[in-house]
mmCIF file of C-alpha atoms in Angstrom:
data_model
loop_
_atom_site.group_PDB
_atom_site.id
_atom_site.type_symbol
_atom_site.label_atom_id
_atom_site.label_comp_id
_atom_site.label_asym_id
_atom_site.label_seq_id
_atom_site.Cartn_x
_atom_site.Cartn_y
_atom_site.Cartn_z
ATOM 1 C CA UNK A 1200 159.886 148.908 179.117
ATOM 2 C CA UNK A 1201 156.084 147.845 178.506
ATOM 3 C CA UNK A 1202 155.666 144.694 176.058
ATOM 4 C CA UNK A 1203 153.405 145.284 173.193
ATOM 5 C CA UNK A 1204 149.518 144.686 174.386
ATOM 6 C CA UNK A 1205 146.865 143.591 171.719
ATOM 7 C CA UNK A 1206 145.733 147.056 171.742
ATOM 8 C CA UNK A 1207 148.787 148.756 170.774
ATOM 9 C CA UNK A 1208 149.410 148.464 166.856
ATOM 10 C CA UNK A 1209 152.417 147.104 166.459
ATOM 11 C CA UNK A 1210 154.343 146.157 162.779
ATOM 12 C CA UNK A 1211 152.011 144.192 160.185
ATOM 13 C CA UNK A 1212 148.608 144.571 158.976
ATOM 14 C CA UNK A 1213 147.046 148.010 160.119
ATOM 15 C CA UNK A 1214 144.923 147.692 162.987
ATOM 16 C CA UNK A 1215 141.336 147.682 160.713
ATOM 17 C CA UNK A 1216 141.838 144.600 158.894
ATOM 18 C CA UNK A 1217 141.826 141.510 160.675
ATOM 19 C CA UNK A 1218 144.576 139.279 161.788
ATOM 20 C CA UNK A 1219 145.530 135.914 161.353
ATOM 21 C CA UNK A 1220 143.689 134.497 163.744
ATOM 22 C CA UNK A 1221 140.738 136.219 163.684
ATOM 23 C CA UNK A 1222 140.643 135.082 159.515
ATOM 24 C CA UNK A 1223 141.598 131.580 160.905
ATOM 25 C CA UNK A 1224 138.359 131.540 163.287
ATOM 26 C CA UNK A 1225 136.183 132.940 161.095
ATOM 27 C CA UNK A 1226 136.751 130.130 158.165
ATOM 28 C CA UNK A 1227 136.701 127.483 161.004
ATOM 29 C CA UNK A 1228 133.164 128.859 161.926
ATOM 30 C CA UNK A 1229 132.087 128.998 158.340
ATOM 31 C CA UNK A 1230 133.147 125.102 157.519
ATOM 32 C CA UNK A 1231 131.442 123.831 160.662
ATOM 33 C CA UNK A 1232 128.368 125.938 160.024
ATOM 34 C CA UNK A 1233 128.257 123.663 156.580
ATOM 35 C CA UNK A 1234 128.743 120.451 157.843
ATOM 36 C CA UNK A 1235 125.831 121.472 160.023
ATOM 37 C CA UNK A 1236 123.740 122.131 157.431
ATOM 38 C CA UNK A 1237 124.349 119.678 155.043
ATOM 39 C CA UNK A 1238 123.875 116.876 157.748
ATOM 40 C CA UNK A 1239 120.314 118.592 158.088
ATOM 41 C CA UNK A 1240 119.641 118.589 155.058
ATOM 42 C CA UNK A 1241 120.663 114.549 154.478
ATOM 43 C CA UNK A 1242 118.392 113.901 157.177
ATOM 44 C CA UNK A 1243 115.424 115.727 155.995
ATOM 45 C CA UNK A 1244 115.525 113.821 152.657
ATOM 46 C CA UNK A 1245 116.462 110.367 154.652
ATOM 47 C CA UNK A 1246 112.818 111.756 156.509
ATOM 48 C CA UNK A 1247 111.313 112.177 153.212
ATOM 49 C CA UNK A 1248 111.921 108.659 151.664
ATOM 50 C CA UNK A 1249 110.427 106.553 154.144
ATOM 51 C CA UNK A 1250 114.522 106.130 155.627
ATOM 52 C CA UNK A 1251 115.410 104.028 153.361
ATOM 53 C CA UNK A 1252 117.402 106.106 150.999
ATOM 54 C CA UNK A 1253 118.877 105.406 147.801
ATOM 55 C CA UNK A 1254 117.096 101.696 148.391
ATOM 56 C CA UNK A 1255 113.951 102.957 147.390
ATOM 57 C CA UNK A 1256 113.436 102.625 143.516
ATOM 58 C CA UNK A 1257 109.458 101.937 143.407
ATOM 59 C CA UNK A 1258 108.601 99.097 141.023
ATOM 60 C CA UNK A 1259 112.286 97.985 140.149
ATOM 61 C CA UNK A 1260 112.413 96.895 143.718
ATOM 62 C CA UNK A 1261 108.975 95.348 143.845
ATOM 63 C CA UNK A 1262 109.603 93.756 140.973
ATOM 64 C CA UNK A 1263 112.471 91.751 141.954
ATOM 65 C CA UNK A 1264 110.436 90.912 145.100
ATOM 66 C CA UNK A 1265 107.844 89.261 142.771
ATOM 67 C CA UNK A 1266 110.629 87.552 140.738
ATOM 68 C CA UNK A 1267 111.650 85.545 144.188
ATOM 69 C CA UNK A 1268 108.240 85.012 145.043
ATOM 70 C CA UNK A 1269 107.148 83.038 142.199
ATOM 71 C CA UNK A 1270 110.711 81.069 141.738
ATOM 72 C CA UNK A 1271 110.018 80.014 145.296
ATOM 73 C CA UNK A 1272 106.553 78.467 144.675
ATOM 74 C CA UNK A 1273 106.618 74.786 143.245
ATOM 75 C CA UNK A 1274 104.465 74.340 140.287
ATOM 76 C CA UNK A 1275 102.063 71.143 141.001
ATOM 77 C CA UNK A 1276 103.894 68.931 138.874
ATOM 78 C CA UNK A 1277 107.327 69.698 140.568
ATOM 79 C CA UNK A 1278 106.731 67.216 142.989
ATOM 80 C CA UNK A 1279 105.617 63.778 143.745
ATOM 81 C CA UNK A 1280 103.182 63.396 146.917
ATOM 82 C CA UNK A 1281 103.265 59.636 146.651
ATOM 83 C CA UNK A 1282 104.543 56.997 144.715
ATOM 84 C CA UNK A 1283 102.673 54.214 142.836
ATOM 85 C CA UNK A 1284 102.925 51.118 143.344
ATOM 86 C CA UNK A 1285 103.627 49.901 139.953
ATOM 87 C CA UNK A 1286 103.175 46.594 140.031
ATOM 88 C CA UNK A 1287 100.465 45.996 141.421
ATOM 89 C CA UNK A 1288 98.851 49.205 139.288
ATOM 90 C CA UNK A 1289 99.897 46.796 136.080
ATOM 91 C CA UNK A 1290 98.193 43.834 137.551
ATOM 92 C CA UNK A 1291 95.011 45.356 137.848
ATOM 93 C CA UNK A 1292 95.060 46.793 134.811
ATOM 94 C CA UNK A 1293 92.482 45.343 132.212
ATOM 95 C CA UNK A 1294 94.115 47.259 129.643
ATOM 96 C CA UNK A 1295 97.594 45.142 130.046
ATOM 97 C CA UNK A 1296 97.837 41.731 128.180
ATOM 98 C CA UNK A 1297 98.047 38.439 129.587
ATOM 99 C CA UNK A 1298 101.041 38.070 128.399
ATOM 100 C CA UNK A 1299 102.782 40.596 130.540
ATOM 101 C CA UNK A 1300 100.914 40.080 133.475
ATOM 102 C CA UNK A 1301 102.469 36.126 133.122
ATOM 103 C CA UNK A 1302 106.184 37.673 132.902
ATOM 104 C CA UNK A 1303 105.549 40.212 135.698
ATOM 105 C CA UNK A 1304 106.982 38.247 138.483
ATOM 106 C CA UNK A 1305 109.619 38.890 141.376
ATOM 107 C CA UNK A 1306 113.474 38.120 139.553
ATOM 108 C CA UNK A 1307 114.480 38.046 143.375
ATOM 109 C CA UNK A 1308 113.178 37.916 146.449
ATOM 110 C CA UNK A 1309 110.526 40.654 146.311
ATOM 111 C CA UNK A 1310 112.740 42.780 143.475
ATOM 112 C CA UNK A 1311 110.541 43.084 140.325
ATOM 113 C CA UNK A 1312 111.995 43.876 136.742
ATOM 114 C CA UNK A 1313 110.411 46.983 136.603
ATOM 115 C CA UNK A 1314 111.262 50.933 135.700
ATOM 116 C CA UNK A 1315 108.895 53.571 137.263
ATOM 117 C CA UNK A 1316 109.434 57.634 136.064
ATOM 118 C CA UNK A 1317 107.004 60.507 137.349
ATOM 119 C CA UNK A 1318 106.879 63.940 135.152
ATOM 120 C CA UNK A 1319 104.410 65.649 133.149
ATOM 121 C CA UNK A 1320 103.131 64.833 130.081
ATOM 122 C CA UNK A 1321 99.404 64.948 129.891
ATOM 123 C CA UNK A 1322 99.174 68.471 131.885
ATOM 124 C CA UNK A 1323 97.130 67.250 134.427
ATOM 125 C CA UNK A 1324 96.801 67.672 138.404
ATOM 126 C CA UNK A 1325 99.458 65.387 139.545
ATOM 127 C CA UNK A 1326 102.249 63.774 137.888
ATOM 128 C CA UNK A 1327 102.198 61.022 135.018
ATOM 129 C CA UNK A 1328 103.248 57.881 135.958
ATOM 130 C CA UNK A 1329 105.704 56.299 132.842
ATOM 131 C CA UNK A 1330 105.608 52.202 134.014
ATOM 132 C CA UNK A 1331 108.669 50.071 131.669
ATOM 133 C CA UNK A 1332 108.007 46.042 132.286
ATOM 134 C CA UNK A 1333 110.850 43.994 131.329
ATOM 135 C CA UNK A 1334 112.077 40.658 131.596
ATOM 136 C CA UNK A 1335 114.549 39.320 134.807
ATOM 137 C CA UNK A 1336 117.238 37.623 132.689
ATOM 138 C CA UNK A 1337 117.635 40.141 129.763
ATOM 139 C CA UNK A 1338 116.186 43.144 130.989
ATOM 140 C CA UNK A 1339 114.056 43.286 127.777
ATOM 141 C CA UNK A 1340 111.053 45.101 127.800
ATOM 142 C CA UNK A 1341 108.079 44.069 127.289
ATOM 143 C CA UNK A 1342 105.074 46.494 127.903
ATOM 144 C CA UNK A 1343 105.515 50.539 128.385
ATOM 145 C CA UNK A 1344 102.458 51.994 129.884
ATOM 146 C CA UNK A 1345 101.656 55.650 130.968
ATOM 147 C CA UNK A 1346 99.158 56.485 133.512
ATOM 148 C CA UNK A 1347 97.027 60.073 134.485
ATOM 149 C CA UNK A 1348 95.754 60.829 137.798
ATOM 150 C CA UNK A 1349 92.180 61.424 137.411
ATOM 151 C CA UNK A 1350 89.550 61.659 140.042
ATOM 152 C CA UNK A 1351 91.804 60.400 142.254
ATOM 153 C CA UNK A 1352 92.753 57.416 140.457
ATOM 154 C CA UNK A 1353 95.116 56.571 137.628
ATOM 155 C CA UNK A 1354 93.958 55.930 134.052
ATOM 156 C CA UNK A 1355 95.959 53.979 131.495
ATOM 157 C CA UNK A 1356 96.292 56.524 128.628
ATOM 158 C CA UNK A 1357 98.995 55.023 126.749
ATOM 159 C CA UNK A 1358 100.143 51.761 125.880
ATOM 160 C CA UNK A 1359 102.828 50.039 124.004
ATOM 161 C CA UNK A 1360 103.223 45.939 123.981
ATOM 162 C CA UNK A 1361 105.988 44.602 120.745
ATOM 163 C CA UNK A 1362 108.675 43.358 122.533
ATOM 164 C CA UNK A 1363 111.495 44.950 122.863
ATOM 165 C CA UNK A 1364 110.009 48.609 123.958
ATOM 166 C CA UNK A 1365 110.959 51.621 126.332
ATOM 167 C CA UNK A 1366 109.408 54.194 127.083
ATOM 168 C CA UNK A 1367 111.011 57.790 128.860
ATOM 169 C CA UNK A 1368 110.070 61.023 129.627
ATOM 170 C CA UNK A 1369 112.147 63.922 127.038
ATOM 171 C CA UNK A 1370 111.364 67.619 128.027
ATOM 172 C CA UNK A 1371 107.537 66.989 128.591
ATOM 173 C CA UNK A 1372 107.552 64.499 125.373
ATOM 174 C CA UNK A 1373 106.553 60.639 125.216
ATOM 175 C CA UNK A 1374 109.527 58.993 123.497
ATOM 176 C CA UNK A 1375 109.470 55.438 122.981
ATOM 177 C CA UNK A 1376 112.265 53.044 121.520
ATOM 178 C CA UNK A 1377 111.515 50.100 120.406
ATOM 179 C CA UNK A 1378 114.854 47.863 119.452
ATOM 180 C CA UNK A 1379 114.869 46.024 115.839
ATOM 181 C CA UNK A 1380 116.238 42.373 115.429
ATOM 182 C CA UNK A 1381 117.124 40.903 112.447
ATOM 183 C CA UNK A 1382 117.040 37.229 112.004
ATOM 184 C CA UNK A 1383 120.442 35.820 113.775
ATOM 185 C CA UNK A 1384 120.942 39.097 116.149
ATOM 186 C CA UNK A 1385 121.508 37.786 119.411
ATOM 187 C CA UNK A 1386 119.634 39.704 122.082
ATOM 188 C CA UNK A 1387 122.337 42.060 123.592
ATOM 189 C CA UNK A 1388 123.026 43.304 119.655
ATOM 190 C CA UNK A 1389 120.189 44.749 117.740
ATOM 191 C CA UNK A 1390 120.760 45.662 114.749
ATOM 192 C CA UNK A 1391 118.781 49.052 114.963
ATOM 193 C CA UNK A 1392 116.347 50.814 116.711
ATOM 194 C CA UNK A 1393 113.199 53.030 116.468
ATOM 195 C CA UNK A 1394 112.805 56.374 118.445
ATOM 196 C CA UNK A 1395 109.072 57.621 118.227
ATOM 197 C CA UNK A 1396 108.297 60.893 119.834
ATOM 198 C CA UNK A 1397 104.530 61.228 121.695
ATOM 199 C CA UNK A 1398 103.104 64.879 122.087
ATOM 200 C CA UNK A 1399 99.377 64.932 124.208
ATOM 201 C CA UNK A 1400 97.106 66.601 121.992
ATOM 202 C CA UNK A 1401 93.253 67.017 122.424
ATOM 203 C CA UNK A 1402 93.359 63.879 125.737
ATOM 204 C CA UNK A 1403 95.429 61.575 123.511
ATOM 205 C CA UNK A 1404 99.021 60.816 122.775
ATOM 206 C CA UNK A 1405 99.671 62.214 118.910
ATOM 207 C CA UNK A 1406 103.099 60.562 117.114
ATOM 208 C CA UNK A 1407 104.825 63.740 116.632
ATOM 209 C CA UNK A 1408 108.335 62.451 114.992
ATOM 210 C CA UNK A 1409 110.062 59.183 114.011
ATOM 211 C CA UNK A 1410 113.892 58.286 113.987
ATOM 212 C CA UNK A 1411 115.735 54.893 112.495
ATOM 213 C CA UNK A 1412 119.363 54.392 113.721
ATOM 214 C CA UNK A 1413 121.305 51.470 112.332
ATOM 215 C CA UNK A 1414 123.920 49.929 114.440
ATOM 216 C CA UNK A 1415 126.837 49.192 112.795
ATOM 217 C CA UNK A 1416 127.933 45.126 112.876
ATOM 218 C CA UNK A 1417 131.593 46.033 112.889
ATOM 219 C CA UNK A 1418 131.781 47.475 116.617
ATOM 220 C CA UNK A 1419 133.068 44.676 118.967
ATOM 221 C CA UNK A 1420 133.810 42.089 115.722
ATOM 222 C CA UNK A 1421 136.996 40.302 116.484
ATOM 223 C CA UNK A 1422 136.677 39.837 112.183
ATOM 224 C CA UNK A 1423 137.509 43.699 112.218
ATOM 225 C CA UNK A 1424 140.303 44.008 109.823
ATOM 226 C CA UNK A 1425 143.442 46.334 111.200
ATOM 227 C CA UNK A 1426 144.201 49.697 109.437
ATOM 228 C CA UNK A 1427 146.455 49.400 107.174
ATOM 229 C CA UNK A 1428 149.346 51.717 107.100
ATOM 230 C CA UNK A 1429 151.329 53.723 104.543
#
């Protein structure tokens, strides 16, 4: 007896429709004929966008690019090409007394008593150059100076000589403290002190605020009396 041949209809589907296999090739053909295309058509719009893709988003991009560019770059005041030398830029200044020309003098060896800070405060070229001359023993000062680059050389633009002054930098402000004594204070405890804050306006320093604090006497008194309980 003959086996069945593919030609011979046998029990199942009628021999018009088609069979398992033939649906099972035909959806096989179908998917890859899709994955064909749609890789196409990824690659034509890859093509399109200069291959960059979802990457490209115009101005957003080029914006941030601008945003790194210009955080990069140091502004001129951001740095300090050379430093001063302080003293002797005091010592040939005719603007600076006598007085604290005679107390500018090595404390040891070749170590002078004095406080040097760079930052901007006049908007100029270059940075400002904030010069504090004190005393060796007490570290008191004595004369606060600023000076501007100009031309090439630096220009005393600010000056401030009553004993005991400071003077710092604050946020592109001049402030300078200048301690108060009252009659019996010894040197290390001043009784107070007065904060005045510079602003540059117009190529001079303007006094833009003013601040009084008042120490208070009973801070390191042995005469402090104890709390008293309940």
């Amino acid at each position: 007896m003959r086996g069945l041949s593919d030609d011979t209809p046998g029990p199942g589907p009628s021999h018009g429709a088609p069979g398992p296999g033939r649906v099972r090739g035909s959806l096989e053909a179908a998917f890859t004929a899709m994955v064909v295309l749609a890789a196409l058509a990824l690659l034509v719009s890859g093509c399109a966008t200069g291959g960059t893709g979802a990457r490209d988003e115009g101005p957003a991009h080029s914006d941030s690019v601008a945003g790194v560019a210009e955080a990069s770059a140091p502004t001129p005041s951001a740095t300090v090409d050379d430093h001063v030398d302080a003293v002797k830029l005091v010592m040939d200044d005719p603007k600076v007394s006598a007085a604290v020309k005679h107390e500018l003098k090595p404390c040891v060896a070749d170590e002078y008593a004095v406080d040097v800070s760079y930052g901007e405060l006049t908007g100029g070229p270059a940075n400002d150059v904030v010069v504090n001359v004190m005393t060796c023993g007490d570290a008191v000062g004595i004369g606060s100076y600023v000076y501007r680059e100009t031309g090439g050389t630096y220009e005393n633009v600010f000056k401030a000589e009553e004993p005991p002054v400071y003077a710092e930098i604050d946020r592109g402000d001049l402030v300078v403290t200048k301690q108060v004594y009252e009659k019996g204070d010894p040197v290390s405890s001043p009784s107070g002190e007065n904060v005045i804050t510079y602003r540059w306006t117009t190529g001079r320093f303007v006094q833009e605020y003013s601040t009084h604090n008042e120490y208070s006497n009973a801070v390191g008194s042995d005469a402090s009396p104890a709390p008293s309980g309940n």
